Amino acid sequence: MDHLIALAAEKIAAAAHPVSFSGAGLSAESGIATFRDSADKDALWANFDPQKLASQEGFIANPALVIEWYNQRRKTLADAVPNMAHHTLAAFRGWTHITQNVDNLLETAIQESGADSSTVLHLHGTLLEDHCNAGCGYTEKVDLKAAPSLRRCRCGDYMRPSVVWFGEALPELVMQSALHQTENADLMLVVGTSAQVYPAAGLIDIATDKGADVIVVNTEASGVTGANIVELVGPAGEIMPQLLRRV
Ligand code: BJW
Ligand code: ZN
C-alpha cells in the first residue's frame, strides 16, 4: 500500500489540472449514510426503496413521507462535521471538486481552510435548498435543524428538496462545467463512489479514456486496472491524509 500511496502522491504533485470526483463514501466517516455500500448496514437503499423516496412517482404517491425522510437526513447532516477526507480535499488548493453528494461538508472544510468553496460542483443537488416541484422557479434556503414539513409553493404546487431524483436531468450548467473540467483534467481523484449512477459516473470514463491519471480511494477494491489507474483501498479518512503528507 505504501508504494501505491507514494505513486499516487507523485502523480498528484505533477498534475497541472487535477479534479476530484466524490460520492457518499467521502462523507461516510462523518456519519452520513451511503446509498449502496454493502458493508454499511445503514446504507439508504438497503433500507428504503429508491423508487418510493427518490423519484417523481414516489413523491406524487406520498409527498409527506418523502419530505419527512429528507428532513430526517437533514437533521443528521446538521450535527455532522467534515472528516479528514474532506479536510484533505480542502487542502488541495486550486482543484475543482465534482461531487455527487447532497451534503455541504466539503464546502465547510474548504471554508474552514480559508479558501473559496465555489469550486465545489454538486451534480445531484443539495439538501440545503428546496424548490417548486412544478418548476415555476421558486427556491428557498432550508434550515437543516428546522426543515419545514410538506408545504406548498406560492404557485400552488408542492415544494421539494433541490436534489436530483432518478429519471431527472442533472443541473445543466453544473454538468456542463463538470464535463469541461473533466475534459481538461490530467488527473482525477475518485473518492468513495460505487460509480453506478449515470451520467455522473460517466465522468470517470471520460477521464480514463482521455488518458488522465485516475486515483481511486474506496473501502472496496473495484478490480479495475489500467496503466493510468492507481487504486487505494481503505477508508478515505485514513488514506487521504497519508496522500497529502506525501504530495
Ligand atoms: C467508502 C467509505 C469510506 C464507503 N471511504 N470509500 C440503466 C443503466 C444506466 C443508467 C440507468 C439505467 N436505468 C436507469 C438509469 C439512469 C439512472 C441510473 O444511473 N441508474 C443506475 C442506478 C442504474 N440515472 C438517473 O436517473 C439520473 N438521471 C438521468 O439519467 O436523467 C436522464 C434525463 C435526461 C434529460 C432529461 C430528463 C432525464 C439521475 C440520477 C440521480 C441520482 N440520485 C441519487 C439521490 C440523490 C438525492 C438523495 O440524496 O436522496 O444520488 S441516488 C444516489 O446515488 C445519490 C448519489 O449521489 C448517487 C451515487 O451514489 P454514490 O455516491 O456512488 O454512493 P454509493 O452508496 O453507491 O457508494 C458509496 C461508495 O463508497 C461504495 O463504493 C463504498 O465502497 C464506498 N465507501 N465508505 C471510502 N469510508
Ligand atoms: Zn411554484
CSV table of C-alpha atoms and ligand atoms in Angstrom, one decimal:
chain,number,residue,atom,x,y,z
A,1,MET,CA,0.0,0.0,0.0
A,2,ASP,CA,2.8,2.4,0.9
A,3,HIS,CA,4.3,2.3,-2.5
A,4,LEU,CA,0.9,2.9,-4.1
A,5,ILE,CA,0.3,6.0,-1.9
A,6,ALA,CA,3.7,7.3,-2.9
A,7,LEU,CA,2.9,6.7,-6.6
A,8,ALA,CA,-0.5,8.4,-6.3
A,9,ALA,CA,1.1,11.4,-4.4
A,10,GLU,CA,3.8,11.7,-7.1
A,11,LYS,CA,1.0,11.9,-9.8
A,12,ILE,CA,-0.9,14.5,-7.7
A,13,ALA,CA,2.2,16.6,-7.3
A,14,ALA,CA,2.8,16.5,-11.1
A,15,ALA,CA,-0.8,17.2,-12.2
A,16,ALA,CA,-1.5,20.6,-13.8
A,17,HIS,CA,-5.3,20.3,-13.9
A,18,PRO,CA,-6.4,18.0,-11.1
A,19,VAL,CA,-10.1,17.4,-10.2
A,20,SER,CA,-11.8,15.3,-7.5
A,21,PHE,CA,-14.9,13.3,-8.1
A,22,SER,CA,-16.6,12.1,-4.9
A,23,GLY,CA,-19.5,10.1,-3.7
A,24,ALA,CA,-21.2,9.0,-0.4
A,25,GLY,CA,-18.1,7.3,0.9
A,26,LEU,CA,-16.4,10.7,1.3
A,27,SER,CA,-18.9,11.6,4.0
A,28,ALA,CA,-19.4,8.1,5.5
A,29,GLU,CA,-16.9,8.7,8.3
A,30,SER,CA,-18.9,11.9,9.2
A,31,GLY,CA,-21.8,9.7,10.0
A,32,ILE,CA,-23.7,10.2,6.7
A,33,ALA,CA,-25.2,7.0,5.4
A,34,THR,CA,-24.1,5.8,2.0
A,35,PHE,CA,-26.6,4.5,-0.6
A,36,ARG,CA,-25.4,1.1,-1.6
A,37,ASP,CA,-22.2,0.3,0.3
A,38,SER,CA,-22.6,-3.5,1.2
A,39,ALA,CA,-20.6,-3.0,4.3
A,40,ASP,CA,-22.8,-0.2,5.6
A,41,LYS,CA,-25.8,-1.7,7.5
A,42,ASP,CA,-27.4,1.8,7.3
A,43,ALA,CA,-26.9,2.2,3.6
A,44,LEU,CA,-30.0,4.0,2.4
A,45,TRP,CA,-31.0,1.8,-0.5
A,46,ALA,CA,-30.7,-1.3,1.7
A,47,ASN,CA,-33.4,0.0,4.0
A,48,PHE,CA,-35.5,2.2,1.8
A,49,ASP,CA,-37.0,1.9,-1.7
A,50,PRO,CA,-35.4,4.5,-4.0
A,51,GLN,CA,-38.4,4.4,-6.3
A,52,LYS,CA,-40.6,5.5,-3.4
A,53,LEU,CA,-38.3,8.2,-2.0
A,54,ALA,CA,-36.1,9.5,-4.7
A,55,SER,CA,-38.3,9.7,-7.8
A,56,GLN,CA,-41.1,11.9,-9.1
A,57,GLU,CA,-43.5,9.0,-9.0
A,58,GLY,CA,-42.7,8.3,-5.3
A,59,PHE,CA,-43.2,12.0,-4.4
A,60,ILE,CA,-46.5,12.2,-6.2
A,61,ALA,CA,-47.7,9.0,-4.4
A,62,ASN,CA,-46.7,10.1,-0.9
A,63,PRO,CA,-45.2,13.6,-0.8
A,64,ALA,CA,-45.4,14.0,3.1
A,65,LEU,CA,-43.4,10.7,3.5
A,66,VAL,CA,-40.7,11.8,1.1
A,67,ILE,CA,-40.3,15.2,2.8
A,68,GLU,CA,-40.1,13.6,6.3
A,69,TRP,CA,-37.4,11.2,5.1
A,70,TYR,CA,-35.4,14.1,3.7
A,71,ASN,CA,-35.9,16.1,6.9
A,72,GLN,CA,-34.5,13.2,9.0
A,73,ARG,CA,-31.4,13.2,6.8
A,74,ARG,CA,-31.2,16.9,7.1
A,75,LYS,CA,-31.2,16.6,10.9
A,76,THR,CA,-28.3,14.1,10.8
A,77,LEU,CA,-26.4,16.4,8.5
A,78,ALA,CA,-27.0,19.4,10.8
A,79,ASP,CA,-25.0,17.6,13.5
A,80,ALA,CA,-22.3,16.3,11.2
A,81,VAL,CA,-18.8,17.7,10.7
A,82,PRO,CA,-16.2,17.2,7.9
A,83,ASN,CA,-13.8,14.3,8.3
A,84,MET,CA,-10.2,14.0,7.4
A,85,ALA,CA,-11.1,13.1,3.8
A,86,HIS,CA,-13.0,16.4,3.4
A,87,HIS,CA,-10.1,18.3,5.0
A,88,THR,CA,-7.6,16.7,2.7
A,89,LEU,CA,-9.6,17.7,-0.4
A,90,ALA,CA,-9.8,21.2,1.0
A,91,ALA,CA,-6.0,21.3,1.3
A,92,PHE,CA,-5.7,20.6,-2.4
A,93,ARG,CA,-5.8,24.3,-3.4
A,94,GLY,CA,-6.9,25.2,-6.9
A,95,TRP,CA,-8.7,22.0,-7.6
A,96,THR,CA,-12.2,21.6,-8.9
A,97,HIS,CA,-14.3,19.3,-6.8
A,98,ILE,CA,-17.1,17.5,-8.6
A,99,THR,CA,-19.4,15.7,-6.1
A,100,GLN,CA,-22.5,13.6,-6.2
A,101,ASN,CA,-23.1,14.3,-2.5
A,102,VAL,CA,-26.0,16.5,-1.5
A,103,ASP,CA,-24.4,17.5,1.8
A,104,ASN,CA,-22.3,20.6,2.5
A,105,LEU,CA,-19.4,19.0,4.4
A,106,LEU,CA,-16.8,19.6,1.6
A,107,GLU,CA,-17.7,23.3,1.4
A,108,THR,CA,-17.5,23.5,5.2
A,109,ALA,CA,-14.0,22.0,5.2
A,110,ILE,CA,-12.9,24.4,2.3
A,111,GLN,CA,-14.3,27.4,4.1
A,112,GLU,CA,-12.6,26.4,7.4
A,113,SER,CA,-9.3,26.2,5.4
A,114,GLY,CA,-9.9,29.9,4.4
A,115,ALA,CA,-10.4,29.1,0.7
A,116,ASP,CA,-13.3,29.7,-1.7
A,117,SER,CA,-15.8,26.9,-1.7
A,118,SER,CA,-17.4,27.8,-5.1
A,119,THR,CA,-15.1,25.3,-6.6
A,120,VAL,CA,-17.5,22.5,-5.5
A,121,LEU,CA,-19.9,21.3,-8.2
A,122,HIS,CA,-22.9,19.4,-6.9
A,123,LEU,CA,-24.1,17.1,-9.7
A,124,HIS,CA,-27.1,15.7,-7.6
A,125,GLY,CA,-28.1,19.0,-5.9
A,126,THR,CA,-28.2,19.9,-2.3
A,127,LEU,CA,-30.2,19.2,0.9
A,128,LEU,CA,-29.8,22.9,1.9
A,129,GLU,CA,-32.4,24.2,-0.5
A,130,ASP,CA,-36.0,23.4,-1.6
A,131,HIS,CA,-37.6,24.3,-5.0
A,132,CYS,CA,-41.0,24.1,-6.5
A,133,ASN,CA,-41.9,20.7,-7.9
A,134,ALA,CA,-43.8,22.3,-10.8
A,135,GLY,CA,-40.6,24.1,-11.9
A,136,CYS,CA,-42.0,27.6,-11.5
A,137,GLY,CA,-38.5,28.7,-10.4
A,138,TYR,CA,-39.2,29.5,-6.8
A,139,THR,CA,-36.5,28.3,-4.4
A,140,GLU,CA,-35.9,28.7,-0.6
A,141,LYS,CA,-32.9,28.0,1.6
A,142,VAL,CA,-33.6,25.4,4.3
A,143,ASP,CA,-32.5,25.4,7.9
A,144,LEU,CA,-31.2,21.8,8.4
A,145,LYS,CA,-32.2,21.8,12.0
A,146,ALA,CA,-35.7,23.0,11.4
A,147,ALA,CA,-36.7,22.0,7.9
A,148,PRO,CA,-40.4,22.6,7.2
A,149,SER,CA,-42.8,19.8,6.7
A,150,LEU,CA,-44.6,19.3,3.4
A,151,ARG,CA,-45.7,22.8,2.2
A,152,ARG,CA,-46.9,24.5,-1.0
A,153,CYS,CA,-45.1,26.9,-3.2
A,154,ARG,CA,-46.8,30.3,-3.9
A,155,CYS,CA,-47.9,28.8,-7.3
A,156,GLY,CA,-49.8,26.1,-5.5
A,157,ASP,CA,-47.7,23.0,-6.2
A,158,TYR,CA,-45.5,21.3,-3.6
A,159,MET,CA,-42.0,22.4,-2.5
A,160,ARG,CA,-39.4,19.6,-2.6
A,161,PRO,CA,-35.7,19.2,-1.8
A,162,SER,CA,-33.3,20.5,-4.5
A,163,VAL,CA,-31.8,17.1,-5.2
A,164,VAL,CA,-31.8,15.1,-8.4
A,165,TRP,CA,-34.1,12.1,-8.3
A,166,PHE,CA,-33.9,9.1,-10.6
A,167,GLY,CA,-35.1,9.9,-14.1
A,168,GLU,CA,-34.4,13.6,-13.6
A,169,ALA,CA,-31.9,15.7,-15.5
A,170,LEU,CA,-28.8,16.9,-13.7
A,171,PRO,CA,-28.5,20.7,-13.3
A,172,GLU,CA,-27.4,21.7,-16.8
A,173,LEU,CA,-24.8,24.4,-16.0
A,174,VAL,CA,-23.2,22.3,-13.3
A,175,MET,CA,-23.0,19.3,-15.6
A,176,GLN,CA,-21.5,21.4,-18.4
A,177,SER,CA,-18.9,22.8,-16.0
A,178,ALA,CA,-18.1,19.3,-14.7
A,179,LEU,CA,-17.7,18.0,-18.2
A,180,HIS,CA,-15.5,20.9,-19.2
A,181,GLN,CA,-13.3,20.4,-16.1
A,182,THR,CA,-13.0,16.7,-16.7
A,183,GLU,CA,-12.1,17.1,-20.3
A,184,ASN,CA,-9.3,19.4,-19.3
A,185,ALA,CA,-8.1,17.4,-16.4
A,186,ASP,CA,-4.9,15.5,-16.4
A,187,LEU,CA,-5.7,13.8,-13.0
A,188,MET,CA,-9.0,12.7,-11.4
A,189,LEU,CA,-9.0,11.7,-7.7
A,190,VAL,CA,-12.1,9.5,-7.3
A,191,VAL,CA,-13.3,9.2,-3.6
A,192,GLY,CA,-16.0,6.9,-2.1
A,193,THR,CA,-18.3,6.2,-5.0
A,194,SER,CA,-19.7,3.0,-6.3
A,195,ALA,CA,-19.7,4.7,-9.8
A,196,GLN,CA,-23.0,3.0,-10.7
A,197,VAL,CA,-25.2,6.1,-11.3
A,198,TYR,CA,-25.1,7.8,-14.6
A,199,PRO,CA,-24.5,10.3,-16.2
A,200,ALA,CA,-22.3,11.3,-13.2
A,201,ALA,CA,-20.1,8.1,-13.3
A,202,GLY,CA,-19.5,8.7,-17.0
A,203,LEU,CA,-17.1,11.5,-15.9
A,204,ILE,CA,-14.7,8.8,-14.7
A,205,ASP,CA,-14.9,7.1,-18.1
A,206,ILE,CA,-14.2,10.4,-19.8
A,207,ALA,CA,-11.1,11.0,-17.7
A,208,THR,CA,-9.9,7.4,-18.2
A,209,ASP,CA,-10.5,7.4,-21.9
A,210,LYS,CA,-8.6,10.6,-22.4
A,211,GLY,CA,-5.6,9.2,-20.6
A,212,ALA,CA,-5.7,11.2,-17.4
A,213,ASP,CA,-4.3,9.6,-14.3
A,214,VAL,CA,-7.1,8.2,-12.2
A,215,ILE,CA,-6.6,7.6,-8.4
A,216,VAL,CA,-9.4,5.7,-6.7
A,217,VAL,CA,-9.9,5.8,-2.9
A,218,ASN,CA,-12.5,3.3,-1.7
A,219,THR,CA,-13.0,0.8,1.1
A,220,GLU,CA,-13.7,-1.9,-1.6
A,221,ALA,CA,-11.5,-2.8,-4.5
A,222,SER,CA,-13.1,-2.2,-7.8
A,223,GLY,CA,-10.8,-4.6,-9.7
A,224,VAL,CA,-10.5,-2.0,-12.4
A,225,THR,CA,-6.9,-1.9,-13.7
A,226,GLY,CA,-5.1,0.2,-16.3
A,227,ALA,CA,-1.8,1.9,-16.8
A,228,ASN,CA,-3.2,5.2,-15.6
A,229,ILE,CA,-5.2,3.9,-12.6
A,230,VAL,CA,-4.0,3.7,-9.0
A,231,GLU,CA,-6.3,2.1,-6.6
A,232,LEU,CA,-6.0,2.8,-2.8
A,233,VAL,CA,-8.2,0.5,-0.8
A,234,GLY,CA,-9.3,1.7,2.6
A,235,PRO,CA,-11.3,4.4,4.5
A,236,ALA,CA,-10.9,7.8,2.8
A,237,GLY,CA,-10.5,9.4,6.2
A,238,GLU,CA,-7.3,7.4,6.7
A,239,ILE,CA,-5.9,7.2,3.2
A,240,MET,CA,-6.3,10.8,2.1
A,241,PRO,CA,-4.2,12.4,4.9
A,242,GLN,CA,-1.4,9.9,4.1
A,243,LEU,CA,-1.6,11.0,0.5
A,244,LEU,CA,-1.5,14.7,1.5
A,245,ARG,CA,1.6,14.1,3.6
A,246,ARG,CA,3.4,12.7,0.6
A,247,VAL,CA,2.4,15.4,-2.0
B,1,BJW,C1,-16.0,4.4,1.2
B,1,BJW,C2,-16.1,4.6,2.6
B,1,BJW,C3,-15.1,5.3,3.2
B,1,BJW,C4,-17.9,3.6,2.0
B,1,BJW,N1,-14.0,5.6,2.4
B,1,BJW,N2,-15.0,4.8,0.5
B,1,BJW,C5,-29.5,1.5,-16.6
B,1,BJW,C6,-28.2,1.8,-17.0
B,1,BJW,C7,-27.6,3.0,-16.9
B,1,BJW,C8,-28.4,4.1,-16.4
B,1,BJW,C9,-29.7,3.9,-16.0
B,1,BJW,C10,-30.2,2.6,-16.1
B,1,BJW,N3,-31.5,2.7,-15.6
B,1,BJW,C11,-31.7,4.0,-15.2
B,1,BJW,C12,-30.6,4.7,-15.4
B,1,BJW,C13,-30.4,6.1,-15.2
B,1,BJW,C14,-30.2,6.4,-13.7
B,1,BJW,C15,-29.0,5.5,-13.2
B,1,BJW,O1,-27.9,5.7,-13.4
B,1,BJW,N4,-29.4,4.4,-12.5
B,1,BJW,C16,-28.4,3.4,-12.1
B,1,BJW,C17,-28.7,3.1,-10.6
B,1,BJW,C18,-28.6,2.2,-12.9
B,1,BJW,N5,-29.7,7.8,-13.6
B,1,BJW,C19,-30.6,8.8,-13.5
B,1,BJW,O2,-31.8,8.5,-13.4
B,1,BJW,C20,-30.1,10.2,-13.5
B,1,BJW,N6,-30.8,11.0,-14.4
B,1,BJW,C21,-30.9,10.7,-15.7
B,1,BJW,O3,-30.3,9.7,-16.2
B,1,BJW,O4,-31.6,11.6,-16.4
B,1,BJW,C22,-31.9,11.4,-17.8
B,1,BJW,C23,-32.6,12.6,-18.3
B,1,BJW,C24,-32.0,13.4,-19.2
B,1,BJW,C25,-32.7,14.5,-19.7
B,1,BJW,C26,-34.0,14.9,-19.2
B,1,BJW,C27,-34.5,14.1,-18.2
B,1,BJW,C28,-33.9,12.9,-17.7
B,1,BJW,C29,-30.3,10.8,-12.1
B,1,BJW,C30,-29.5,10.1,-11.1
B,1,BJW,C31,-29.9,10.8,-9.7
B,1,BJW,C32,-29.3,10.0,-8.5
B,1,BJW,N7,-29.8,10.5,-7.3
B,1,BJW,C33,-29.3,10.0,-6.1
B,1,BJW,C34,-30.2,10.5,-4.9
B,1,BJW,C35,-30.0,12.0,-4.7
B,1,BJW,C36,-30.9,12.6,-3.7
B,1,BJW,C37,-30.7,12.0,-2.3
B,1,BJW,O5,-29.6,12.1,-1.7
B,1,BJW,O6,-31.7,11.4,-1.8
B,1,BJW,O7,-28.0,10.4,-5.9
B,1,BJW,S1,-29.2,8.2,-6.0
B,1,BJW,C38,-27.7,8.1,-5.1
B,1,BJW,O8,-26.7,7.5,-5.9
B,1,BJW,C39,-27.3,9.6,-4.9
B,1,BJW,C40,-25.8,9.5,-5.1
B,1,BJW,O9,-25.3,10.8,-5.4
B,1,BJW,C41,-25.7,8.5,-6.2
B,1,BJW,C42,-24.3,7.9,-6.3
B,1,BJW,O10,-24.1,7.1,-5.2
B,1,BJW,P1,-22.6,7.1,-4.6
B,1,BJW,O11,-22.2,8.4,-4.1
B,1,BJW,O12,-21.7,6.4,-5.5
B,1,BJW,O13,-22.8,6.2,-3.2
B,1,BJW,P2,-22.9,4.6,-3.1
B,1,BJW,O14,-23.5,4.3,-1.8
B,1,BJW,O15,-23.4,3.9,-4.3
B,1,BJW,O16,-21.3,4.2,-3.0
B,1,BJW,C43,-20.6,4.5,-1.8
B,1,BJW,C44,-19.2,4.0,-2.1
B,1,BJW,O17,-18.3,4.5,-1.1
B,1,BJW,C45,-19.0,2.5,-2.1
B,1,BJW,O18,-18.3,2.1,-3.3
B,1,BJW,C46,-18.3,2.2,-0.8
B,1,BJW,O19,-17.4,1.0,-1.0
B,1,BJW,C47,-17.5,3.4,-0.6
B,1,BJW,N8,-17.2,3.7,0.8
B,1,BJW,N9,-17.4,4.1,3.0
B,1,BJW,C48,-14.0,5.3,1.1
B,1,BJW,N10,-15.1,5.5,4.5
B,2,ZN,ZN,-44.1,27.0,-7.8
